[in-house]
CSV table of C-alpha atoms in Angstrom, one decimal:
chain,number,residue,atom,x,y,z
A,23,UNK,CA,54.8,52.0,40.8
A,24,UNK,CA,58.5,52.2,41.0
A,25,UNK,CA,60.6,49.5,39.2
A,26,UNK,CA,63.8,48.7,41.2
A,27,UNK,CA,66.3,46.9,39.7
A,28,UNK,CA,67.6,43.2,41.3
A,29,UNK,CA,70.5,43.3,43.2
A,30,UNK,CA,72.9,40.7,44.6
A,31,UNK,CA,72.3,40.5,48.8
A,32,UNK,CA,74.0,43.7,50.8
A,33,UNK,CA,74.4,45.7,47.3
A,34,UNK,CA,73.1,48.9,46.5
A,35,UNK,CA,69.2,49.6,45.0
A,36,UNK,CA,68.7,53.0,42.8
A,37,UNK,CA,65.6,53.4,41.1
A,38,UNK,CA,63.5,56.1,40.3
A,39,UNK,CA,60.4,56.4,42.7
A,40,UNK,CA,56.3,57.4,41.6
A,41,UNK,CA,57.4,61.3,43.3
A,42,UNK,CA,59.3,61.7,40.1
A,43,UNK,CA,63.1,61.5,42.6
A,44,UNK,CA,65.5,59.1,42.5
A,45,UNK,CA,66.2,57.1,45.5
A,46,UNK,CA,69.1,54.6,46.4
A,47,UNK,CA,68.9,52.0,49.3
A,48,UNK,CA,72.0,50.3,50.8
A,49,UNK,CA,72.9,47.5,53.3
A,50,UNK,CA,75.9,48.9,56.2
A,51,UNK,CA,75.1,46.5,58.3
A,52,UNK,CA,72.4,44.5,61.3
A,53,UNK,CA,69.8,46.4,63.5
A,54,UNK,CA,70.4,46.5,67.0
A,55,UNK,CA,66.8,43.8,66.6
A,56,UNK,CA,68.7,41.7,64.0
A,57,UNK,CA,66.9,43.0,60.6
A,58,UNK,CA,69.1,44.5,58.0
A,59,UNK,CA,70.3,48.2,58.4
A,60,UNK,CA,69.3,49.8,55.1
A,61,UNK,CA,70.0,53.5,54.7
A,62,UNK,CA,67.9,55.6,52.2
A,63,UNK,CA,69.0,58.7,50.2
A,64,UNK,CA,66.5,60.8,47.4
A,65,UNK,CA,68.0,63.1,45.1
A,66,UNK,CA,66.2,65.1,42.1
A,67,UNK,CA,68.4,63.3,39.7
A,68,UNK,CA,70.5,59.7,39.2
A,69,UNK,CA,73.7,61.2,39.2
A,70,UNK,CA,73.4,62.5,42.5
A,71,UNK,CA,71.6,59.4,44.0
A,72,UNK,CA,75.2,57.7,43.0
A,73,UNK,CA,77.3,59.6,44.4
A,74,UNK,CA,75.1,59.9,47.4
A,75,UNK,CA,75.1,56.0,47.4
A,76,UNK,CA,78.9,55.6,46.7
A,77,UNK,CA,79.3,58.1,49.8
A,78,UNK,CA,77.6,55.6,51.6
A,79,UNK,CA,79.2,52.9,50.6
A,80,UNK,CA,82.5,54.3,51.0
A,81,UNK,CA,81.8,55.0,54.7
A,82,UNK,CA,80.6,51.8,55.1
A,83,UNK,CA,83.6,50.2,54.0
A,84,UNK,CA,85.5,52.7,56.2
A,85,UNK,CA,83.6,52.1,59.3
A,86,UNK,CA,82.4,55.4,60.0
A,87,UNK,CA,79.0,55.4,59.5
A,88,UNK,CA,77.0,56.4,62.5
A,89,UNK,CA,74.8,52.9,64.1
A,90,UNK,CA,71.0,53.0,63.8
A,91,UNK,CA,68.5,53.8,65.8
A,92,UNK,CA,67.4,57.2,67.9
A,93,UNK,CA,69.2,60.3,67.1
A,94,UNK,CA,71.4,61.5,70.2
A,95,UNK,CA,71.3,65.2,70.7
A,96,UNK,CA,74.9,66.8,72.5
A,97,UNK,CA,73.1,67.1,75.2
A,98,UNK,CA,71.9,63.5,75.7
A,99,UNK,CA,75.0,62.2,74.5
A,100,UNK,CA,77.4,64.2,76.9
A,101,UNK,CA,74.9,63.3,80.0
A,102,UNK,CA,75.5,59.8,79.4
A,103,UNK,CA,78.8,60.0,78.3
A,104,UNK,CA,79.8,61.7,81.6
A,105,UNK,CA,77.4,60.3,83.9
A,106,UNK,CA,77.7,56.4,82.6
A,107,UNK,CA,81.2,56.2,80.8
A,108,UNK,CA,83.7,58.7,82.0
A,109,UNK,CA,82.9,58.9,85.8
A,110,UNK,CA,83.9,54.9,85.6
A,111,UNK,CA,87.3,56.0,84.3
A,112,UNK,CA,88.6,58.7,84.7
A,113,UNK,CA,90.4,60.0,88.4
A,114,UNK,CA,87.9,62.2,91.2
A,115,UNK,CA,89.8,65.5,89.7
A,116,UNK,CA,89.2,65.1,86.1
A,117,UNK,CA,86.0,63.5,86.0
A,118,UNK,CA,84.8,66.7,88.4
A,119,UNK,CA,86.5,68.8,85.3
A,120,UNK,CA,84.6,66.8,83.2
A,121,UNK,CA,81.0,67.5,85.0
A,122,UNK,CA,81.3,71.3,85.3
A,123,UNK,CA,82.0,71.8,81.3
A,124,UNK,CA,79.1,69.3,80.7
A,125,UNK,CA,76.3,70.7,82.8
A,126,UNK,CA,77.4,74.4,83.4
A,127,UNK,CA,78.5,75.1,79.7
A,128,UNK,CA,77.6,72.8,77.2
A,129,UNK,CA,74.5,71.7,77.7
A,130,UNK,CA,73.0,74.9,78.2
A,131,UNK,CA,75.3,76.7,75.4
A,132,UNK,CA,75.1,73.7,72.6
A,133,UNK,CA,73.0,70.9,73.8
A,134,UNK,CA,70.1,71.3,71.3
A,135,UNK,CA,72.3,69.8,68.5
A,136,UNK,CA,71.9,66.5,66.8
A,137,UNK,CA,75.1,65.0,67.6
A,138,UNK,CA,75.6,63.6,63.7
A,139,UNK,CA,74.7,67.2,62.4
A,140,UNK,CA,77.2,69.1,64.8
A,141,UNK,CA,80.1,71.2,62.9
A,142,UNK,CA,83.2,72.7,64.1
A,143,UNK,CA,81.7,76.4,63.3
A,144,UNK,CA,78.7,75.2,66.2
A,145,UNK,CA,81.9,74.9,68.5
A,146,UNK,CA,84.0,77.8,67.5
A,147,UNK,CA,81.0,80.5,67.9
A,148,UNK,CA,80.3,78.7,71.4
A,149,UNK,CA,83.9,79.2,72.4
A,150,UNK,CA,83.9,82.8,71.2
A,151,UNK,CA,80.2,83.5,72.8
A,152,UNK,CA,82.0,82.1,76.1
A,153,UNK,CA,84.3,84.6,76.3
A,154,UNK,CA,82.2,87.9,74.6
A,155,UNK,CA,79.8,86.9,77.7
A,156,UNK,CA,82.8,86.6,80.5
A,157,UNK,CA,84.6,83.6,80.7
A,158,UNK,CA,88.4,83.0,80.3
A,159,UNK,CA,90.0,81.6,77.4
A,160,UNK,CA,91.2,79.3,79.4
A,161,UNK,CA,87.5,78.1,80.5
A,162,UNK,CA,86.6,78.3,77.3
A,163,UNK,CA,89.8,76.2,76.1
A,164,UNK,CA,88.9,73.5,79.1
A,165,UNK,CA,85.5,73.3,77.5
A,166,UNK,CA,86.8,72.2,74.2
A,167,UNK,CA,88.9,69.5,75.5
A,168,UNK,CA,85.9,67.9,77.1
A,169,UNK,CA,84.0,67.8,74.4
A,170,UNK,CA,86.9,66.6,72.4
A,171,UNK,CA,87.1,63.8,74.4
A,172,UNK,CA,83.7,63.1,74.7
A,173,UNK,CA,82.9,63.1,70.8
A,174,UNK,CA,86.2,60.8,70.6
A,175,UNK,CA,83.9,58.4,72.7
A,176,UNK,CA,80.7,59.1,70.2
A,177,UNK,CA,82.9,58.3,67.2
A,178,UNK,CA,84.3,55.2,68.6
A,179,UNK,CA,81.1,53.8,69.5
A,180,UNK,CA,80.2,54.7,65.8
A,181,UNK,CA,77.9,57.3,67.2
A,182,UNK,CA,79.4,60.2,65.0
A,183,UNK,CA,81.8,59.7,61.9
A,184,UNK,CA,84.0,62.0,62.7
A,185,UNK,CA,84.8,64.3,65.6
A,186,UNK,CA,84.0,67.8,65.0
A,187,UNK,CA,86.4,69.0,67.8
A,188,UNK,CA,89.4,68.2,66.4
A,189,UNK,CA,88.6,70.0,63.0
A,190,UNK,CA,87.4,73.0,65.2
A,191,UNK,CA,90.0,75.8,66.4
A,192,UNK,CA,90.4,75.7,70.3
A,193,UNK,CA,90.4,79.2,71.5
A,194,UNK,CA,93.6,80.9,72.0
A,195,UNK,CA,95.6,81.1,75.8
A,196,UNK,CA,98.1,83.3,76.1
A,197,UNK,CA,100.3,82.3,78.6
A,198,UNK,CA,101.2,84.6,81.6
A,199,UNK,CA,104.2,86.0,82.2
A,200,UNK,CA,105.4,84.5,85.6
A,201,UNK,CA,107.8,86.1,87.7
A,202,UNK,CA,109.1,84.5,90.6
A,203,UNK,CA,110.2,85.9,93.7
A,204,UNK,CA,113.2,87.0,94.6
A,205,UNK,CA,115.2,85.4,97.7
A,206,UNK,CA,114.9,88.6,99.7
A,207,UNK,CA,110.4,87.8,99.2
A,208,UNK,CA,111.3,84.4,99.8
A,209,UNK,CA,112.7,85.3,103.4
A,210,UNK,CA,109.9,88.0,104.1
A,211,UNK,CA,107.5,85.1,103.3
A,212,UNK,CA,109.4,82.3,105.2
A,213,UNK,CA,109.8,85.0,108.4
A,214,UNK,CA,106.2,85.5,108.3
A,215,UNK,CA,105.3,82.0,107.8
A,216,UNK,CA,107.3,81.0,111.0
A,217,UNK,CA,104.6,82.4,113.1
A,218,UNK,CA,101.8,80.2,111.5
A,219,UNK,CA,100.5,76.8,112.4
A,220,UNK,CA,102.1,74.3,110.2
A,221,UNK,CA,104.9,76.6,109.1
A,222,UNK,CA,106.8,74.3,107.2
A,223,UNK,CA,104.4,73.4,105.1
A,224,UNK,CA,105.3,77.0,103.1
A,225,UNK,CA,109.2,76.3,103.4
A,226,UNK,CA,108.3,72.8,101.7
A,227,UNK,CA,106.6,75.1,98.9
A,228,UNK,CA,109.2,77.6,98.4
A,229,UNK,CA,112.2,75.4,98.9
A,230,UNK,CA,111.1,72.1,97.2
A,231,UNK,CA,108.3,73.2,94.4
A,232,UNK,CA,106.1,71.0,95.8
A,233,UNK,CA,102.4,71.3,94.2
A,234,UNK,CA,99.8,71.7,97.2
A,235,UNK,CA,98.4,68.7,96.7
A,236,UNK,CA,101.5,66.7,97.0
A,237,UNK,CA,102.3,69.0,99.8
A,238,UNK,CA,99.1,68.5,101.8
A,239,UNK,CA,98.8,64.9,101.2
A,240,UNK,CA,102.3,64.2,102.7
A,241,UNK,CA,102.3,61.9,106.1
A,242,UNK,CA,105.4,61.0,108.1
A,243,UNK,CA,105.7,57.2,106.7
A,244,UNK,CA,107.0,59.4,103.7
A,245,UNK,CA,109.3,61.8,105.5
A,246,UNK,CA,112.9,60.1,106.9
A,247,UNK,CA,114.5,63.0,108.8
A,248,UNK,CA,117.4,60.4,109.8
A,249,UNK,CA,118.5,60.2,106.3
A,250,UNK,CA,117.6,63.9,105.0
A,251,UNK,CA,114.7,62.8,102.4
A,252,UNK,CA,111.0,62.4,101.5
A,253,UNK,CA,109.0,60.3,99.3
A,254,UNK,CA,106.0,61.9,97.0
A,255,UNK,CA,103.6,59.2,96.5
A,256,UNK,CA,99.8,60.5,96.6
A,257,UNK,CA,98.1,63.8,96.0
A,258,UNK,CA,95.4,65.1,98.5
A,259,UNK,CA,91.7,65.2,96.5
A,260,UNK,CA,89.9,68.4,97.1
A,261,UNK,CA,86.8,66.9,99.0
A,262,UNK,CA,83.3,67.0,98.1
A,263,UNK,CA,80.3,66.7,100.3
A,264,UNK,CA,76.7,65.6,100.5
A,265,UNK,CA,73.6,66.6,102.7
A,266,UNK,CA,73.8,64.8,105.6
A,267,UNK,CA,70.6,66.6,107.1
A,268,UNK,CA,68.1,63.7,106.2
A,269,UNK,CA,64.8,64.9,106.0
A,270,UNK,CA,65.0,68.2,107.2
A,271,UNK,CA,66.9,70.0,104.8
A,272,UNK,CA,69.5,72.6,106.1
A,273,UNK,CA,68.8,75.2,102.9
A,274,UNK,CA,72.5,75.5,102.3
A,275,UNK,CA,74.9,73.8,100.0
A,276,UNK,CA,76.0,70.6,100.4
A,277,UNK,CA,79.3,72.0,101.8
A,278,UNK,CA,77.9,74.0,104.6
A,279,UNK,CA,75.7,71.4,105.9
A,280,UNK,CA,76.1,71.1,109.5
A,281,UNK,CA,75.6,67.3,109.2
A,282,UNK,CA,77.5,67.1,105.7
A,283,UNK,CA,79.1,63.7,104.4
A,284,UNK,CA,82.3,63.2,103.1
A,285,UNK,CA,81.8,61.3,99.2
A,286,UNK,CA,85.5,61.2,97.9
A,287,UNK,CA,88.4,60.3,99.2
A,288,UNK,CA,90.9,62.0,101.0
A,289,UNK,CA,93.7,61.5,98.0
A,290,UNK,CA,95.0,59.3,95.8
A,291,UNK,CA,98.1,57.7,94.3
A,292,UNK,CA,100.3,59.6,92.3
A,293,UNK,CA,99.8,58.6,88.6
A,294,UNK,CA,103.1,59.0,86.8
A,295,UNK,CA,106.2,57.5,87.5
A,296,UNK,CA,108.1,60.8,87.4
A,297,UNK,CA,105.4,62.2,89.8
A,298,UNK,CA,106.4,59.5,92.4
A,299,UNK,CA,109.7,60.6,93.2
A,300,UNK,CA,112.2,61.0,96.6
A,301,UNK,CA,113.8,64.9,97.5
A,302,UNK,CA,116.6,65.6,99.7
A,303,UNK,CA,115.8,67.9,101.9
A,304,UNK,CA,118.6,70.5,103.3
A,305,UNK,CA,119.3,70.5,106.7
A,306,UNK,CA,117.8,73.8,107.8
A,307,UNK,CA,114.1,71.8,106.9
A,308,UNK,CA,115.1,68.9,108.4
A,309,UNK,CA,115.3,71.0,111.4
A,310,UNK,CA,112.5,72.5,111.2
A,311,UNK,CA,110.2,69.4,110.3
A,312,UNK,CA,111.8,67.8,113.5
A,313,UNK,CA,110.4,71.3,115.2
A,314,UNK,CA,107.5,70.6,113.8
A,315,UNK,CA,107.0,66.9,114.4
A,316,UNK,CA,107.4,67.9,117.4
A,317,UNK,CA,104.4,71.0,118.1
A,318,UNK,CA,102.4,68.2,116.4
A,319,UNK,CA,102.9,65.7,119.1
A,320,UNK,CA,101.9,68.4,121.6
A,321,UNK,CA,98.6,68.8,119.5
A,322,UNK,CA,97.8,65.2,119.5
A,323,UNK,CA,98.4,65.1,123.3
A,324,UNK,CA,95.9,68.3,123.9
A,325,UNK,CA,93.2,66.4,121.3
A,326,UNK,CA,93.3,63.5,123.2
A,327,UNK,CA,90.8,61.4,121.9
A,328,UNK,CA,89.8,63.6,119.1
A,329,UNK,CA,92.9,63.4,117.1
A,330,UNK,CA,92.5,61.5,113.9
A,331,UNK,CA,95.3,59.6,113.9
A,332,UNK,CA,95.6,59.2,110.4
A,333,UNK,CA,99.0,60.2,110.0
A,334,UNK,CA,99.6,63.7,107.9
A,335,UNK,CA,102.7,66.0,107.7
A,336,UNK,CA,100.4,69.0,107.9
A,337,UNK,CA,97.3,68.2,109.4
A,338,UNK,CA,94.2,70.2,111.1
A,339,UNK,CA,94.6,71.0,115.1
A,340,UNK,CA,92.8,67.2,115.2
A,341,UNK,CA,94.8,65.6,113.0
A,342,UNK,CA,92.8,65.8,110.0
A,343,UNK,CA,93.6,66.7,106.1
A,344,UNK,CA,93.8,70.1,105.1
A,345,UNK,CA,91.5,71.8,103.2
A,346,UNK,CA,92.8,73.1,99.5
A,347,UNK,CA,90.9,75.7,99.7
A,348,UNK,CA,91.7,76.8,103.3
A,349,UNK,CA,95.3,75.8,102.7
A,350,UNK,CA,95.0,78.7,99.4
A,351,UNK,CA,93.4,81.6,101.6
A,352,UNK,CA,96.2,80.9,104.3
A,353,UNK,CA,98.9,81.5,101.6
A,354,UNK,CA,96.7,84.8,100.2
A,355,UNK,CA,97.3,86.1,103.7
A,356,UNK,CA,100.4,85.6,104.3
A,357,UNK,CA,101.2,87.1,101.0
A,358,UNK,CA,99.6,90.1,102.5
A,359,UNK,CA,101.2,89.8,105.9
A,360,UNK,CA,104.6,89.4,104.5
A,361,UNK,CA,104.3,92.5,102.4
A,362,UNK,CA,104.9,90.5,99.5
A,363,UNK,CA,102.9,91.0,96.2
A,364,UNK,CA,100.3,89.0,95.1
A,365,UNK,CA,100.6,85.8,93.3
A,366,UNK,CA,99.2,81.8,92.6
A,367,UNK,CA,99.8,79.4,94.9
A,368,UNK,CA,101.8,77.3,92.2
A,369,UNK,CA,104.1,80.5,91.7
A,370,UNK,CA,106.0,79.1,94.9
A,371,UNK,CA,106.7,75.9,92.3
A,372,UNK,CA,108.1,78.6,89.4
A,373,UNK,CA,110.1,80.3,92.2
A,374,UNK,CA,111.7,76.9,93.8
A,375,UNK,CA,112.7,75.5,89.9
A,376,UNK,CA,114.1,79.1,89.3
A,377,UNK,CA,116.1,78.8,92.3
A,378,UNK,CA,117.6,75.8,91.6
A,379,UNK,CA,118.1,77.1,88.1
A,380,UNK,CA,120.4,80.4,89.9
A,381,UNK,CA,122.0,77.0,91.9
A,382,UNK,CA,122.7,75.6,88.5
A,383,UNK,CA,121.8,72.2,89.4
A,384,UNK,CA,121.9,69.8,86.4
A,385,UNK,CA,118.7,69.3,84.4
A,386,UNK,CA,118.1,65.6,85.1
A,387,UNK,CA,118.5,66.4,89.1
A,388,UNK,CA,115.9,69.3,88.6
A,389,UNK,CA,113.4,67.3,86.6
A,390,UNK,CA,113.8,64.7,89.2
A,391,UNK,CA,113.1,67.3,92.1
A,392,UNK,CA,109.9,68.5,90.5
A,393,UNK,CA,108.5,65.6,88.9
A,394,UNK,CA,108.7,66.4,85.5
A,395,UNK,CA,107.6,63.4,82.7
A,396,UNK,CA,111.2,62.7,80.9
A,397,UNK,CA,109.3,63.3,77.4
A,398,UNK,CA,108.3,66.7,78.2
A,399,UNK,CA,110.8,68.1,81.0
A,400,UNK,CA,112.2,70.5,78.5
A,401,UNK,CA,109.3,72.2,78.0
A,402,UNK,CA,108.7,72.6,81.4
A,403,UNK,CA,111.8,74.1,82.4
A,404,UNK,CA,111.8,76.7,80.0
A,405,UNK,CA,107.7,77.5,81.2
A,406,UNK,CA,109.0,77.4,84.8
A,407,UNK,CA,112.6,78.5,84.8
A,408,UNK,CA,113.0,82.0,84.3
A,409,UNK,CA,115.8,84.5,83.5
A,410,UNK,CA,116.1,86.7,86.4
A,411,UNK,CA,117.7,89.7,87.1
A,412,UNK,CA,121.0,88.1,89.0
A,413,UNK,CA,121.5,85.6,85.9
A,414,UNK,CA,121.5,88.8,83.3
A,415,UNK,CA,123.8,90.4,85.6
A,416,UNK,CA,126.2,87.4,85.7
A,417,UNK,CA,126.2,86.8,82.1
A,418,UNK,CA,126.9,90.6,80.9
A,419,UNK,CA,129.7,90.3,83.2
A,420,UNK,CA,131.2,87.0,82.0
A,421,UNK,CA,131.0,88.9,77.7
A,422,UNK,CA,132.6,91.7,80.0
A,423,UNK,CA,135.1,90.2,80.8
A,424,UNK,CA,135.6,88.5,77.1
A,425,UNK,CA,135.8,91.5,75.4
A,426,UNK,CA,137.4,93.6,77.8
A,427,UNK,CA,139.2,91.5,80.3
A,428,UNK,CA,138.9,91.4,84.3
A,429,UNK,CA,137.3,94.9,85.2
A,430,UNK,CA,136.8,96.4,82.4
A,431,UNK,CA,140.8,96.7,81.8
């Protein structure tokens, strides 16, 4: 039988068992059921049982020993992450961010894994096996912040003791190159627009940088034509349905129920401080939102009782919010309409900060205008601001006329 040498309460035991290995036993802590938390290690030799023990120790001491009890896989531990933990926290938008990387990609890809055994390499040749099989980096990048935030969670709860995802490499996005449109695209669009249902909702794009969601969840308690401004206080939530077909299911998804049910709300508050911001607006949309208030008011009177009266700038032909995604394939088409080349909807954003970069506007006023976080406004104008073809022209001609004097003289 193996002799084990006395130790003080909560030390380490290393003795030499009847198999001919040396073993080590040490107390990190209480059992979820109140008995002592004793974690073995074996070794072929005493030398490595101590430093196997000290290990031990020294994560105990550190706090980052993992807690007793059943092994989580990934999987199990990013279901109940997401399911029980984030979705209390988080906002509609990111949580449904959240829930797409967890059931469409990691769960299938990398769920398998004991969460304590995971390794940044079992990330990296994910990410990479992501993209050899289709997806974007930027998926693939999304994917990786998820799970970053998600083992965060694990390590904090002293599930993991470390988080493998910020030791692995996030895969690589290489920004696009963005170019705006010119003024002379900007008036094809705004010509074609004019003949559209809730026209002004593209000049508020183009003119103001507007993001669509601030833009669609606008209503008139925010908009004071009088005094030539409007408030940005919510975004519109892109909505999400369930059956509504009881016990005869329609066969469809849950968005092309006939009977569907609404389960998130129509938007929430804006969350930063710089997001929640007031913007002049120049007469010629003032004009045209008073145009527009009033075809709305003709709307309403043709409804009748079917108008939802619920208060939006640019609402449905009842009064309702817009859909994101409608409110995207009307821009596609008008693109197409206009004769204008294809772009994002957000390129309208790019396009309005480099206008009022050509405008020169100071760069508190324009981070002001688009709602830009003070820590960070510098990176955003030089990501959204770009050197266009009339501000090269200008400046050759300004060393022109340095080294040359007026006209080239």
């Amino acid at each position: 039988m193996a002799k084990r040498s006395r130790e003080p309460n909560g030390s380490a035991s290393i003795y030499k068992g009847v198999d001919g290995r040396w073993h080590g036993r040490v107390t990190v802590g209480i059992r979820p059921d109140g008995k002592p938390d004793r974690r073995h290690v074996g070794r072929r030799t005493k030398a490595e049982v101590v430093k196997a023990v000290r290990e031990i120790e020294r994560k105990r001491d550190a706090g980052n020993l993992s807690k007793p009890g059943e092994k989580w896989t990934l999987g199990n531990w990013l279901e109940h992450w997401v399911y029980e933990i984030a979705k209390k926290y988080v906002s509609e938008n990111t949580y449904a961010g959240y829930e797409v990387d967890v059931r469409v990609h990691l769960v299938p890809g990398l769920g398998a894994h004991r969460l304590d055994r995971l390794e940044p390499e079992h990330l990296e040749a994910f990410y990479a096996k992501m993209q050899d099989e289709g997806s974007k980096a930027g998926t693939a990048h999304h994917v990786h912040r998820t799970v970053r935030v998600a083992l965060a969670e694990a390590r904090r709860r002293g599930q993991v003791s470390r988080n493998v995802a910020e030791i692995a490499r996030a895969p690589r996005i290489e920004e696009e190159e963005v170019d705006p449109y010119s003024i002379e695209e900007v008036r094809s669009l705004l010509l074609e627009a004019s003949k559209l249902r809730n026209s002004a909702r593209w000049v508020v794009a183009l003119a103001l940088g507007l993001r669509q969601g601030e833009a669609l969840a606008l209503q008139w308690e925010d908009v004071d034509l009088d005094a030539g401004y409007l408030r940005i206080r919510r975004n519109r939530l892109r909505p999400r349905y369930r059956h509504g077909c009881g016990g005869e299911p329609c066969g469809r998804k849950p968005g092309y129920c006939p009977k569907r049910e609404q389960i998130r709300r129509e938007h929430k508050s804006t969350k930063s401080r710089s997001g929640r911001r007031t913007i002049g607006l120049p007469d010629p949309l003032i004009k045209l939102l008073r145009k527009h208030q009033e075809e709305q008011d003709r709307q309403r009177a043709m409804a009748g009782a079917d108008w939802e009266n619920k208060g939006y700038v640019f609402a449905s032909p009842t009064g309702g919010p817009l859909s994101p995604n409608t409110d995207y394939h009307v821009w596609k088409r008008l693109l197409r309409d206009a004769g204008v080349r294809d772009g994002r909807l957000h390129d309208a954003r790019h396009t309005a900060a480099t206008v009022l970069l050509l405008l020169g506007v100071p760069d508190v006023i324009v981070d002001a205008i688009m709602g830009w976080e003070p820590g960070g406004a510098a990176r955003m104008r030089a990501r959204y601001m770009h050197v266009t073809g009339p501000m090269l022209r200008k400046v050759a001609d300004q060393v022109g006329e340095k080294l040359w004097g007026p006209s080239g003289a």
